[in-house]
Coordinates of C-alpha atoms and ligand atoms in Angstrom, one line a residue:
M38 CA 0.0 0.0 0.0
E39 CA 1.4 3.4 -0.9
K40 CA 1.9 5.9 1.8
K41 CA 1.3 9.4 0.6
N42 CA -0.8 12.4 2.0
C43 CA -0.3 11.3 5.5
A44 CA -1.6 13.3 8.5
E45 CA -0.9 12.6 12.1
Y46 CA -3.6 11.5 14.6
K47 CA -2.1 10.9 18.0
G48 CA 1.0 9.7 16.3
F49 CA -0.7 7.4 13.8
T50 CA -0.6 8.4 10.2
S51 CA -3.6 9.0 8.0
K52 CA -3.8 9.7 4.3
E53 CA -5.6 12.9 4.6
N54 CA -8.7 15.0 3.8
K55 CA -9.9 13.1 0.9
N56 CA -13.3 11.4 0.7
T57 CA -11.5 8.1 0.8
G58 CA -8.2 7.1 2.2
Y59 CA -6.3 5.1 4.7
V60 CA -5.6 5.5 8.4
R61 CA -2.8 3.7 10.0
D62 CA -3.6 1.9 13.3
I63 CA -1.0 1.1 16.0
S64 CA 0.7 -2.1 14.7
T65 CA 1.8 -4.9 16.9
P66 CA 5.5 -4.7 17.8
D67 CA 8.3 -6.5 16.1
Y68 CA 9.3 -9.5 18.3
T69 CA 12.3 -10.9 16.4
S70 CA 14.5 -11.1 19.5
V71 CA 11.8 -12.8 21.6
K72 CA 12.5 -16.3 20.3
N73 CA 16.1 -16.1 21.5
R74 CA 15.1 -14.7 24.9
R75 CA 12.7 -17.6 25.3
R76 CA 15.3 -20.1 24.4
D77 CA 17.5 -18.6 27.1
F78 CA 14.7 -18.9 29.5
G79 CA 14.3 -22.6 28.8
A80 CA 11.2 -22.7 26.6
H81 CA 10.0 -26.2 25.8
M82 CA 10.8 -27.9 29.0
T83 CA 10.4 -31.7 29.3
S84 CA 8.5 -33.3 32.1
V85 CA 11.8 -34.2 33.7
D86 CA 12.8 -30.5 33.8
I87 CA 9.5 -29.6 35.3
F88 CA 9.9 -32.4 37.9
K89 CA 13.5 -31.4 38.8
N90 CA 12.9 -27.6 38.9
F91 CA 9.4 -27.3 40.4
I92 CA 8.2 -30.5 41.9
F93 CA 11.1 -32.3 43.5
P94 CA 12.1 -29.4 45.8
E95 CA 8.5 -29.6 47.2
I96 CA 8.5 -33.4 48.0
K97 CA 12.1 -34.2 48.6
D98 CA 11.8 -34.3 52.4
F99 CA 9.1 -37.0 52.6
L100 CA 9.9 -39.4 49.7
Y101 CA 9.6 -42.4 52.1
D102 CA 6.2 -41.4 53.5
Y103 CA 4.1 -41.9 50.3
A104 CA 3.4 -44.2 47.4
W105 CA 4.1 -42.0 44.3
I106 CA 1.7 -42.6 41.6
D107 CA 1.0 -41.3 38.1
L108 CA -2.2 -42.6 36.5
F109 CA -1.2 -41.0 33.1
A110 CA 2.5 -41.6 33.3
G111 CA 3.6 -41.5 29.7
E112 CA 7.3 -42.5 29.9
G113 CA 7.3 -42.0 33.7
N114 CA 9.1 -38.7 33.7
L115 CA 7.3 -37.1 36.6
I116 CA 7.9 -40.0 39.0
L117 CA 10.9 -42.1 38.0
P118 CA 13.5 -39.3 38.6
I119 CA 12.6 -39.6 42.3
L120 CA 14.9 -42.7 42.1
D121 CA 17.9 -40.3 41.6
A122 CA 17.5 -39.3 45.2
I123 CA 17.5 -42.9 46.5
Q124 CA 20.7 -44.8 47.2
I125 CA 21.4 -47.3 44.4
N126 CA 21.4 -50.3 46.7
K127 CA 18.0 -49.3 48.1
R128 CA 16.3 -48.4 44.8
I129 CA 14.6 -51.8 44.1
E130 CA 13.0 -52.0 47.6
F131 CA 11.9 -48.4 47.3
F132 CA 10.5 -48.9 43.8
K133 CA 8.5 -52.0 45.0
E134 CA 6.6 -50.1 47.7
H135 CA 6.7 -46.5 46.5
I136 CA 6.2 -46.2 42.8
F137 CA 3.2 -47.1 40.7
L138 CA 2.7 -46.0 37.1
F139 CA -0.1 -46.5 34.6
D140 CA -0.8 -45.5 31.0
V141 CA -3.4 -46.5 28.4
Q142 CA -0.8 -46.8 25.6
K143 CA 1.3 -50.0 25.5
E144 CA 4.1 -48.1 23.9
M145 CA 4.3 -45.7 26.8
V146 CA 4.2 -48.5 29.4
D147 CA 7.1 -50.2 27.6
R148 CA 9.1 -47.0 27.6
S149 CA 8.4 -46.4 31.3
I150 CA 9.6 -49.9 32.0
Q151 CA 12.8 -49.3 30.0
N152 CA 13.3 -46.0 31.9
A153 CA 12.9 -47.8 35.2
Q154 CA 15.5 -50.4 34.1
R155 CA 17.9 -47.5 33.4
Y156 CA 17.6 -46.7 37.1
G157 CA 18.6 -50.3 38.0
I158 CA 15.1 -51.7 38.5
P159 CA 14.9 -55.3 37.1
Y160 CA 12.4 -55.9 34.3
E161 CA 10.2 -58.2 36.4
V162 CA 9.9 -55.7 39.2
A163 CA 9.3 -52.8 36.9
R164 CA 6.6 -54.6 35.0
T165 CA 4.7 -55.3 38.2
N166 CA 4.4 -51.7 39.2
I167 CA 4.1 -50.1 35.7
Q168 CA 0.8 -51.2 34.2
L169 CA -1.3 -50.9 31.1
R170 CA -4.6 -49.5 32.1
D171 CA -7.3 -47.0 31.1
T172 CA -7.3 -45.2 34.5
L173 CA -10.0 -42.7 33.5
Q174 CA -12.4 -45.6 33.2
N175 CA -11.0 -48.1 35.8
Y176 CA -9.4 -46.4 38.7
P177 CA -6.7 -48.8 40.3
D178 CA -7.3 -50.3 43.7
F179 CA -4.7 -48.8 46.0
K180 CA -6.2 -50.1 49.3
R181 CA -3.5 -52.7 49.9
L182 CA -0.6 -50.3 49.5
K183 CA 1.5 -49.7 52.6
Y184 CA 1.7 -45.9 52.1
P185 CA -0.9 -43.3 51.3
C186 CA -0.9 -42.3 47.6
Y187 CA 0.6 -39.0 46.4
H188 CA -0.6 -38.4 42.8
I189 CA 1.8 -36.4 40.5
T190 CA 0.6 -36.2 37.0
N191 CA 0.2 -34.4 33.7
P192 CA -3.1 -35.9 32.6
P193 CA -4.5 -35.8 29.1
Y194 CA -6.2 -32.5 28.2
L195 CA -8.9 -32.7 25.6
Y196 CA -11.7 -30.2 25.6
L197 CA -15.2 -31.6 25.3
G198 CA -16.1 -29.4 22.3
Y199 CA -13.2 -31.0 20.4
I200 CA -14.1 -34.5 21.6
V201 CA -17.7 -34.1 20.4
K202 CA -16.4 -33.1 16.9
K203 CA -13.3 -35.1 16.5
S204 CA -12.7 -37.7 19.1
E205 CA -16.0 -39.6 19.9
R206 CA -14.1 -42.4 21.4
N207 CA -13.4 -40.2 24.5
L208 CA -17.1 -39.1 24.9
G209 CA -17.9 -42.1 27.2
Y210 CA -15.7 -40.5 29.9
F211 CA -18.2 -37.6 30.2
S212 CA -21.3 -39.7 31.0
N213 CA -23.2 -40.4 34.3
Q214 CA -21.4 -38.8 37.2
N215 CA -19.0 -37.0 34.9
E216 CA -21.7 -35.2 33.0
G217 CA -21.1 -31.4 32.9
Y218 CA -17.3 -31.5 33.1
Q219 CA -15.6 -30.0 30.1
D220 CA -12.2 -31.6 29.7
L221 CA -10.5 -35.0 30.4
Y222 CA -8.2 -33.4 33.0
Q223 CA -11.4 -32.5 35.0
V224 CA -12.5 -36.1 34.9
A225 CA -9.1 -37.1 36.2
L226 CA -9.3 -34.7 39.1
M227 CA -12.8 -35.9 40.0
N228 CA -11.7 -39.5 40.0
D229 CA -9.0 -38.6 42.6
L230 CA -11.6 -36.8 44.6
R231 CA -13.9 -39.7 44.6
H232 CA -11.1 -42.1 45.7
N233 CA -10.3 -39.9 48.6
L234 CA -6.7 -39.0 47.6
Q235 CA -5.1 -36.6 50.1
R236 CA -2.3 -34.9 48.1
L237 CA -2.0 -34.2 44.4
I238 CA 0.3 -32.3 42.1
Y239 CA -1.3 -31.7 38.7
I240 CA 0.1 -30.0 35.5
I241 CA -3.1 -28.7 33.9
P242 CA -4.3 -26.0 31.6
T243 CA -4.5 -22.5 33.2
N244 CA -8.1 -22.4 32.3
F245 CA -8.6 -24.5 35.4
L246 CA -7.9 -21.4 37.5
F247 CA -9.0 -18.6 35.1
G248 CA -11.7 -20.1 32.8
F249 CA -15.4 -19.2 33.0
S250 CA -17.8 -21.8 31.6
V251 CA -15.0 -24.3 30.8
S252 CA -14.1 -24.7 34.4
N253 CA -16.7 -23.2 36.7
K254 CA -18.2 -26.6 37.5
I255 CA -15.0 -28.4 38.2
R256 CA -13.7 -25.6 40.5
R257 CA -17.0 -25.5 42.4
D258 CA -17.0 -29.3 42.9
F259 CA -13.3 -29.8 43.5
F260 CA -12.6 -26.8 45.8
S261 CA -15.3 -27.9 48.2
F262 CA -12.9 -30.8 49.0
Y263 CA -9.4 -29.5 48.3
E264 CA -7.2 -26.6 49.1
I265 CA -4.7 -25.3 46.6
T266 CA -1.5 -24.7 48.6
K267 CA 0.7 -23.4 45.8
A268 CA 0.8 -23.0 42.1
I269 CA 3.2 -22.2 39.3
I270 CA 1.5 -20.5 36.4
F271 CA 3.2 -20.5 33.0
E272 CA 2.1 -17.6 30.8
R273 CA 3.8 -19.1 27.8
K274 CA 4.1 -22.3 26.0
I275 CA 6.4 -24.7 27.9
F276 CA 5.9 -28.0 26.3
E277 CA 6.7 -28.7 22.7
F278 CA 3.7 -30.9 22.4
T279 CA 1.0 -28.5 23.4
G280 CA 0.3 -24.9 22.8
T281 CA -2.0 -24.8 25.9
N282 CA -0.7 -22.6 28.7
V283 CA -0.4 -24.8 31.8
C284 CA 0.1 -24.4 35.6
I285 CA 1.4 -26.8 38.2
C286 CA -1.1 -27.0 41.1
F287 CA -0.4 -28.4 44.5
F288 CA -3.6 -29.7 46.1
E289 CA -4.3 -30.9 49.6
R290 CA -7.6 -32.5 50.7
K291 CA -9.5 -30.5 53.4
N292 CA -10.3 -32.1 56.7
H293 CA -14.0 -31.4 56.0
P294 CA -15.7 -30.2 52.9
S295 CA -16.3 -26.4 53.1
N296 CA -16.9 -23.4 50.9
Q297 CA -14.5 -21.2 52.7
E298 CA -12.3 -18.7 50.8
I299 CA -9.1 -20.3 49.4
N300 CA -5.8 -18.3 49.7
F301 CA -2.5 -19.2 48.1
Y302 CA 0.6 -17.8 46.5
A303 CA 1.6 -18.6 43.0
L304 CA 4.6 -17.9 40.9
K305 CA 3.7 -16.5 37.5
V306 CA 6.4 -17.3 34.9
N307 CA 6.6 -15.3 31.8
S308 CA 9.7 -13.3 30.7
K309 CA 10.1 -12.7 34.4
I310 CA 8.8 -14.4 37.5
I311 CA 6.5 -12.7 39.9
K312 CA 4.9 -14.0 43.1
K313 CA 1.3 -13.2 43.5
K314 CA -1.4 -13.9 46.1
Y315 CA -4.7 -15.4 45.0
R316 CA -8.0 -15.4 46.8
L317 CA -10.6 -17.7 45.5
S318 CA -14.2 -17.2 46.6
V319 CA -17.2 -19.6 46.1
N320 CA -19.2 -16.5 45.1
D321 CA -17.1 -16.3 41.9
C322 CA -17.0 -20.1 41.4
Y323 CA -13.4 -20.0 42.9
R324 CA -12.2 -18.2 39.8
A325 CA -8.7 -16.6 40.1
G326 CA -8.6 -12.9 39.2
G327 CA -12.2 -12.4 40.3
E328 CA -11.8 -8.8 41.6
F329 CA -13.1 -7.3 38.4
N330 CA -16.3 -9.4 38.5
E331 CA -16.8 -8.5 42.2
F332 CA -16.6 -4.8 41.3
I333 CA -19.0 -4.8 38.4
S334 CA -21.6 -6.8 40.2
Y335 CA -21.3 -4.8 43.4
F336 CA -21.5 -1.4 41.7
R337 CA -24.2 -2.3 39.1
P338 CA -26.5 0.7 39.4
L339 CA -30.3 0.5 39.3
E340 CA -30.6 2.9 36.3
P341 CA -27.5 2.3 34.2
L342 CA -26.6 3.9 30.9
K343 CA -27.9 1.9 27.9
I344 CA -25.0 0.7 25.7
K345 CA -25.1 -0.5 22.1
F346 CA -22.1 -1.7 20.1
Y347 CA -21.3 -1.5 16.4
L348 CA -22.4 0.8 13.6
T349 CA -23.5 -1.2 10.6
I350 CA -23.6 -0.3 6.9
D351 CA -27.4 -1.0 7.0
E352 CA -27.9 1.9 9.3
I353 CA -26.0 4.2 7.0
Q354 CA -28.1 3.1 4.1
K355 CA -31.3 3.7 6.0
N356 CA -30.2 7.2 7.0
K357 CA -29.0 8.7 3.7
G358 CA -29.0 12.5 3.4
K359 CA -26.9 15.5 2.5
I360 CA -24.3 15.8 5.3
P361 CA -20.9 14.1 4.7
V362 CA -19.4 11.9 7.4
K363 CA -16.1 10.1 7.3
L364 CA -16.3 6.5 8.5
L365 CA -13.5 3.9 9.1
D366 CA -14.2 0.6 7.4
V367 CA -13.1 -2.1 9.9
N368 CA -13.5 -4.9 7.3
S369 CA -11.0 -3.2 5.1
F370 CA -7.7 -3.6 6.9
S371 CA -4.4 -4.3 5.4
N372 CA -0.7 -3.8 6.3
G373 CA -1.7 -1.9 9.4
Y374 CA -4.0 0.5 7.5
F375 CA -7.8 0.9 7.8
R376 CA -9.6 2.4 4.8
F377 CA -12.1 5.2 5.3
D378 CA -14.8 6.5 3.1
T379 CA -17.2 9.4 3.0
Y380 CA -21.0 8.8 3.3
M381 CA -23.9 11.2 3.0
V382 CA -26.3 11.0 5.9
H383 CA -29.2 13.0 7.2
K384 CA -29.0 15.5 10.0
D385 CA -30.4 13.4 12.9
F386 CA -28.1 10.6 12.1
H387 CA -25.1 13.0 11.7
D388 CA -26.0 14.4 15.2
K389 CA -26.2 10.9 16.6
L390 CA -22.8 10.0 15.3
K391 CA -21.3 13.3 16.6
S392 CA -22.7 12.7 20.1
N393 CA -21.3 9.1 20.2
P394 CA -17.6 9.5 19.4
L395 CA -16.3 6.7 21.6
F396 CA -15.1 3.3 20.5
V397 CA -13.7 0.3 22.3
R398 CA -10.5 -1.5 21.6
T399 CA -11.2 -5.0 22.8
L400 CA -7.7 -6.3 22.0
D401 CA -4.3 -5.0 23.1
T402 CA -2.4 -3.8 20.0
G403 CA 0.9 -4.7 21.8
K404 CA 1.8 -1.0 22.4
W405 CA 1.1 0.9 25.5
E406 CA -0.9 3.6 23.6
G407 CA -3.1 0.9 22.1
R408 CA -4.1 -1.2 25.0
C409 CA -7.7 -2.4 25.5
G410 CA -9.8 0.6 26.5
I411 CA -12.1 3.3 25.3
Y412 CA -10.9 5.9 22.8
N413 CA -12.3 8.8 20.7
V414 CA -12.7 8.1 17.0
Q415 CA -11.8 11.7 16.0
E416 CA -8.7 11.7 18.1
I417 CA -7.4 8.3 17.1
F418 CA -8.5 7.9 13.5
G419 CA -9.6 11.4 12.5
V420 CA -13.0 10.1 11.4
D421 CA -16.7 10.4 12.6
G422 CA -17.3 6.8 13.2
I423 CA -16.4 3.2 12.6
V424 CA -18.6 1.2 10.2
V425 CA -18.9 -2.6 9.8
K426 CA -19.6 -3.3 6.2
K427 CA -19.3 -7.1 6.2
K428 CA -19.0 -9.3 9.2
K429 CA -18.9 -8.0 12.8
Y430 CA -15.8 -9.2 14.6
R431 CA -15.2 -8.8 18.4
T432 CA -11.5 -7.9 17.9
H433 CA -11.6 -4.8 15.7
P434 CA -12.3 -1.3 17.0
I435 CA -16.1 -1.1 17.8
Q436 CA -18.1 2.1 18.0
I437 CA -20.2 2.6 21.2
F438 CA -23.7 4.2 21.2
I439 CA -24.9 5.5 24.6
T440 CA -28.5 6.4 25.7
P441 CA -29.3 9.0 27.0
V442 CA -27.2 11.4 24.9
L443 CA -24.2 12.6 27.0
S444 CA -22.5 16.0 26.9
E445 CA -18.9 16.1 25.7
C446 CA -17.7 16.6 29.3
D447 CA -19.7 13.5 30.5
L448 CA -18.3 11.4 27.6
L449 CA -14.8 12.4 28.5
L450 CA -15.4 11.6 32.2
L451 CA -16.9 8.2 31.3
K452 CA -14.0 7.4 29.0
D453 CA -11.4 8.4 31.6
Y454 CA -13.2 6.6 34.3
F455 CA -13.4 3.4 32.3
N456 CA -9.7 3.4 31.4
V457 CA -8.5 4.2 34.9
M458 CA -10.6 1.4 36.4
L459 CA -9.6 -1.0 33.7
E460 CA -5.9 -0.3 34.2
Y461 CA -6.4 -0.6 38.0
F462 CA -7.9 -4.1 37.7
R463 CA -5.3 -5.1 35.2
E464 CA -2.6 -4.1 37.7
I465 CA -4.1 -5.7 40.7
T466 CA -5.0 -9.0 39.0
D467 CA -2.2 -9.0 36.5
S468 CA -4.9 -8.8 33.8
E469 CA -6.4 -12.2 34.8
F470 CA -10.0 -11.2 34.2
L471 CA -9.0 -10.6 30.5
T472 CA -8.6 -13.4 28.0
T473 CA -5.1 -14.1 26.8
F474 CA -5.1 -13.6 23.0
K475 CA -4.4 -17.0 21.6
Y476 CA -2.1 -16.1 18.8
S477 CA 0.1 -13.9 20.9
S478 CA 3.7 -14.7 20.1
S479 CA 5.4 -12.1 22.3
D480 CA 6.6 -11.8 25.8
Y481 CA 4.1 -8.9 26.0
I482 CA 1.0 -11.0 26.5
R483 CA -1.9 -9.4 24.5
K484 CA -5.2 -9.5 26.2
Y485 CA -8.8 -9.4 25.0
L486 CA -11.5 -7.5 26.8
G487 CA -15.0 -9.0 26.2
L488 CA -17.9 -6.8 25.0
S489 CA -20.0 -7.9 28.0
Q490 CA -17.1 -6.8 30.3
T491 CA -17.0 -3.5 28.5
R492 CA -20.7 -3.0 28.9
K493 CA -20.7 -3.9 32.5
L494 CA -17.8 -1.7 33.4
L495 CA -19.4 1.3 31.5
E496 CA -22.6 0.6 33.3
T497 CA -21.0 1.0 36.7
L498 CA -20.8 4.8 36.1
P499 CA -24.3 6.3 35.8
V500 CA -22.8 9.6 34.7
H501 CA -26.3 10.8 33.5
L502 CA -27.5 10.8 37.1
I503 CA -24.5 12.3 39.0
S504 CA -24.7 15.9 40.3
A505 CA -22.4 18.5 38.9
E506 CA -20.6 18.7 42.2
D507 CA -20.0 15.0 42.4
K508 CA -18.7 15.0 38.8
K509 CA -16.1 17.6 39.8
R510 CA -15.0 15.4 42.7
L511 CA -15.0 12.4 40.5
R512 CA -12.8 14.2 37.9
T513 CA -10.3 14.9 40.6
F514 CA -10.3 11.3 41.8
I515 CA -9.9 10.0 38.3
N516 CA -7.0 12.3 37.6
Q517 CA -5.3 11.2 40.9
K518 CA -6.2 7.5 40.2
D519 CA -7.8 7.5 43.6
I520 CA -9.8 4.3 43.4
E521 CA -11.2 4.5 46.9
G522 CA -12.5 8.0 46.2
I523 CA -14.1 6.8 42.9
K524 CA -15.8 3.9 44.8
D525 CA -17.1 6.4 47.4
I526 CA -18.8 8.4 44.7
L527 CA -20.3 5.3 43.1
S528 CA -21.6 4.1 46.4
S529 CA -23.2 7.4 47.4
Q530 CA -24.7 7.8 43.9
N531 CA -26.3 4.3 44.2
R532 CA -27.7 5.2 47.7
K533 CA -29.2 8.4 46.2
T534 CA -30.8 6.5 43.3
V535 CA -32.3 4.0 45.7
S536 CA -33.7 6.8 47.9
A537 CA -35.1 8.6 44.8
L538 CA -36.8 5.5 43.6
L539 CA -38.2 4.7 47.0
L540 CA -39.5 8.3 47.2
K541 CA -41.0 8.0 43.7
D542 CA -42.8 4.7 44.7
F543 CA -44.0 6.4 47.9
I544 CA -45.5 9.4 46.1
S545 CA -47.2 7.3 43.4
E546 CA -48.6 5.1 46.2
Q547 CA -50.0 8.2 48.0
L548 CA -51.4 9.6 44.7
R549 CA -53.2 6.2 44.1
N550 CA -54.6 6.2 47.6
N551 CA -56.0 9.7 47.4
Ligands
LIG819 C1 0.1 -35.3 28.6 S1 0.7 -37.0 28.6 C2 1.7 -36.9 30.1 C3 2.7 -37.9 30.2 C4 3.6 -37.8 31.5 N1 2.8 -37.7 32.7 C5 4.6 -36.7 31.3 O1 4.3 -35.6 31.8 O2 5.6 -36.9 30.6 C6 -0.7 -37.9 29.1 C7 -0.6 -39.3 29.1 O3 -1.8 -39.9 29.5 C8 -2.1 -41.1 28.8 N2 -3.5 -41.3 28.8 C9 -4.5 -40.7 28.1 N3 -5.7 -41.2 28.4 C10 -5.5 -42.1 29.3 C11 -6.4 -43.0 30.0 N4 -7.7 -43.0 29.8 N5 -5.8 -43.8 31.0 C12 -4.5 -43.8 31.2 N6 -3.6 -43.1 30.5 C13 -4.1 -42.2 29.6 C14 -1.5 -40.8 27.4 O4 -1.2 -42.1 26.8 C15 -0.2 -40.0 27.8 O5 0.9 -40.8 27.9

């Protein structure tokens, strides 16, 4: 695409002032060096690396107290390296009483046996404790073991949606008592729960902690019985064989089932490692990163603004007239440029566009200035609106229409409020209420903000009801990023609305009685 007649909008170039042209949007950054950095950091770990770096240090002090089992053992890499810590002349005895491995694939069982032999375990002994078995279907009987079981595993992950379409063989696992679970790893967890296992270390997809409908049920059922004592969350691909982001979760069975809050620390591993405290509450289906949801449900006002997303080409065609408006065409995007065209609309529609200049970026562009948030179409793209001419996507810029009509000042207040609150929740939750953009290949993790999250956060500020004086205070709090101050205004506004509604009801009741 040629790049002439460019004008600047907030640092983004636009081919200017013609009826048709192109506007450049913030592009995603160039990540050429990232691959190398990842290599340095040890991307694509094997299960043995995971075991040595993250699991062994947690169990090394009580190796003789448990029977170490893996019901989905593959080549045995999460358990057999325990033998490194056992004196050679004691290994066979240790193995007999402390190690039990299973896999549904004969090839895996054979490899596990060979691996055990490499540690000095004779074939006959290895073969007794490493067995071919479909453990999802037939849970082994551990009653006669001398020691309590400690399950360390990386179970199969296969999402029910995929199974229904492509792997019917696995559908049977989701019948009867497993109905409602969404992935094979969830069936594995429930099997351990039903067999009363006390301690587990699972390598599972991070959607277990952060997912919504894919994992609400398993968290609700599982966390009634288990605590999570520690987790290591990988925000990047670690295994060669799966693109799924995974976490290592350390679970301990509770003394009694309860729905008390669960608190734990996790290490989040990305290009750097941070330690973070998590608080899981039954009210939010024990979902990690739930502070955002708590806020939007607590501060949902009785009379919120009405929000509509998207401007479609049909509306433009229905409102033809004599006033020109410049609209960005989100379906025409190439090499970082959006096309814009001029359309002739009638006055009411022109006024409607002018009074609704906000749009939402649902997806981080990868640059700070282009993070998810609410922006102004004029300021960013130099146009009057954003039109969808073909298919609506959730990830392109989306125009927002608000009822009732707001003044310019109120729109600005709403936009700034939204962005300050969004950044605040991103900071305190490390963006966990947002969805990680799947195709992100960078060490800057791009996040996706849902339209329903956008609507709900906008609705928490009933700017059309707030008094001039409170708006002034709110402006100060927003500028100072004083979140407690902002919450005070929201609370007092909600109280005022409730009183006003009660008064209204009371007066109509009186009028009816008279
Ligand atoms: C993700 S791999 C993990 C292997 C090993 N734990 C590791 O981390 O290296 C999952 C393993 O579970 C096995 N598996 C899948 N379904 C199974 C079932 N129903 N019963 C037993 N093993 C199963 C697969 O054969 C595979 O070896």
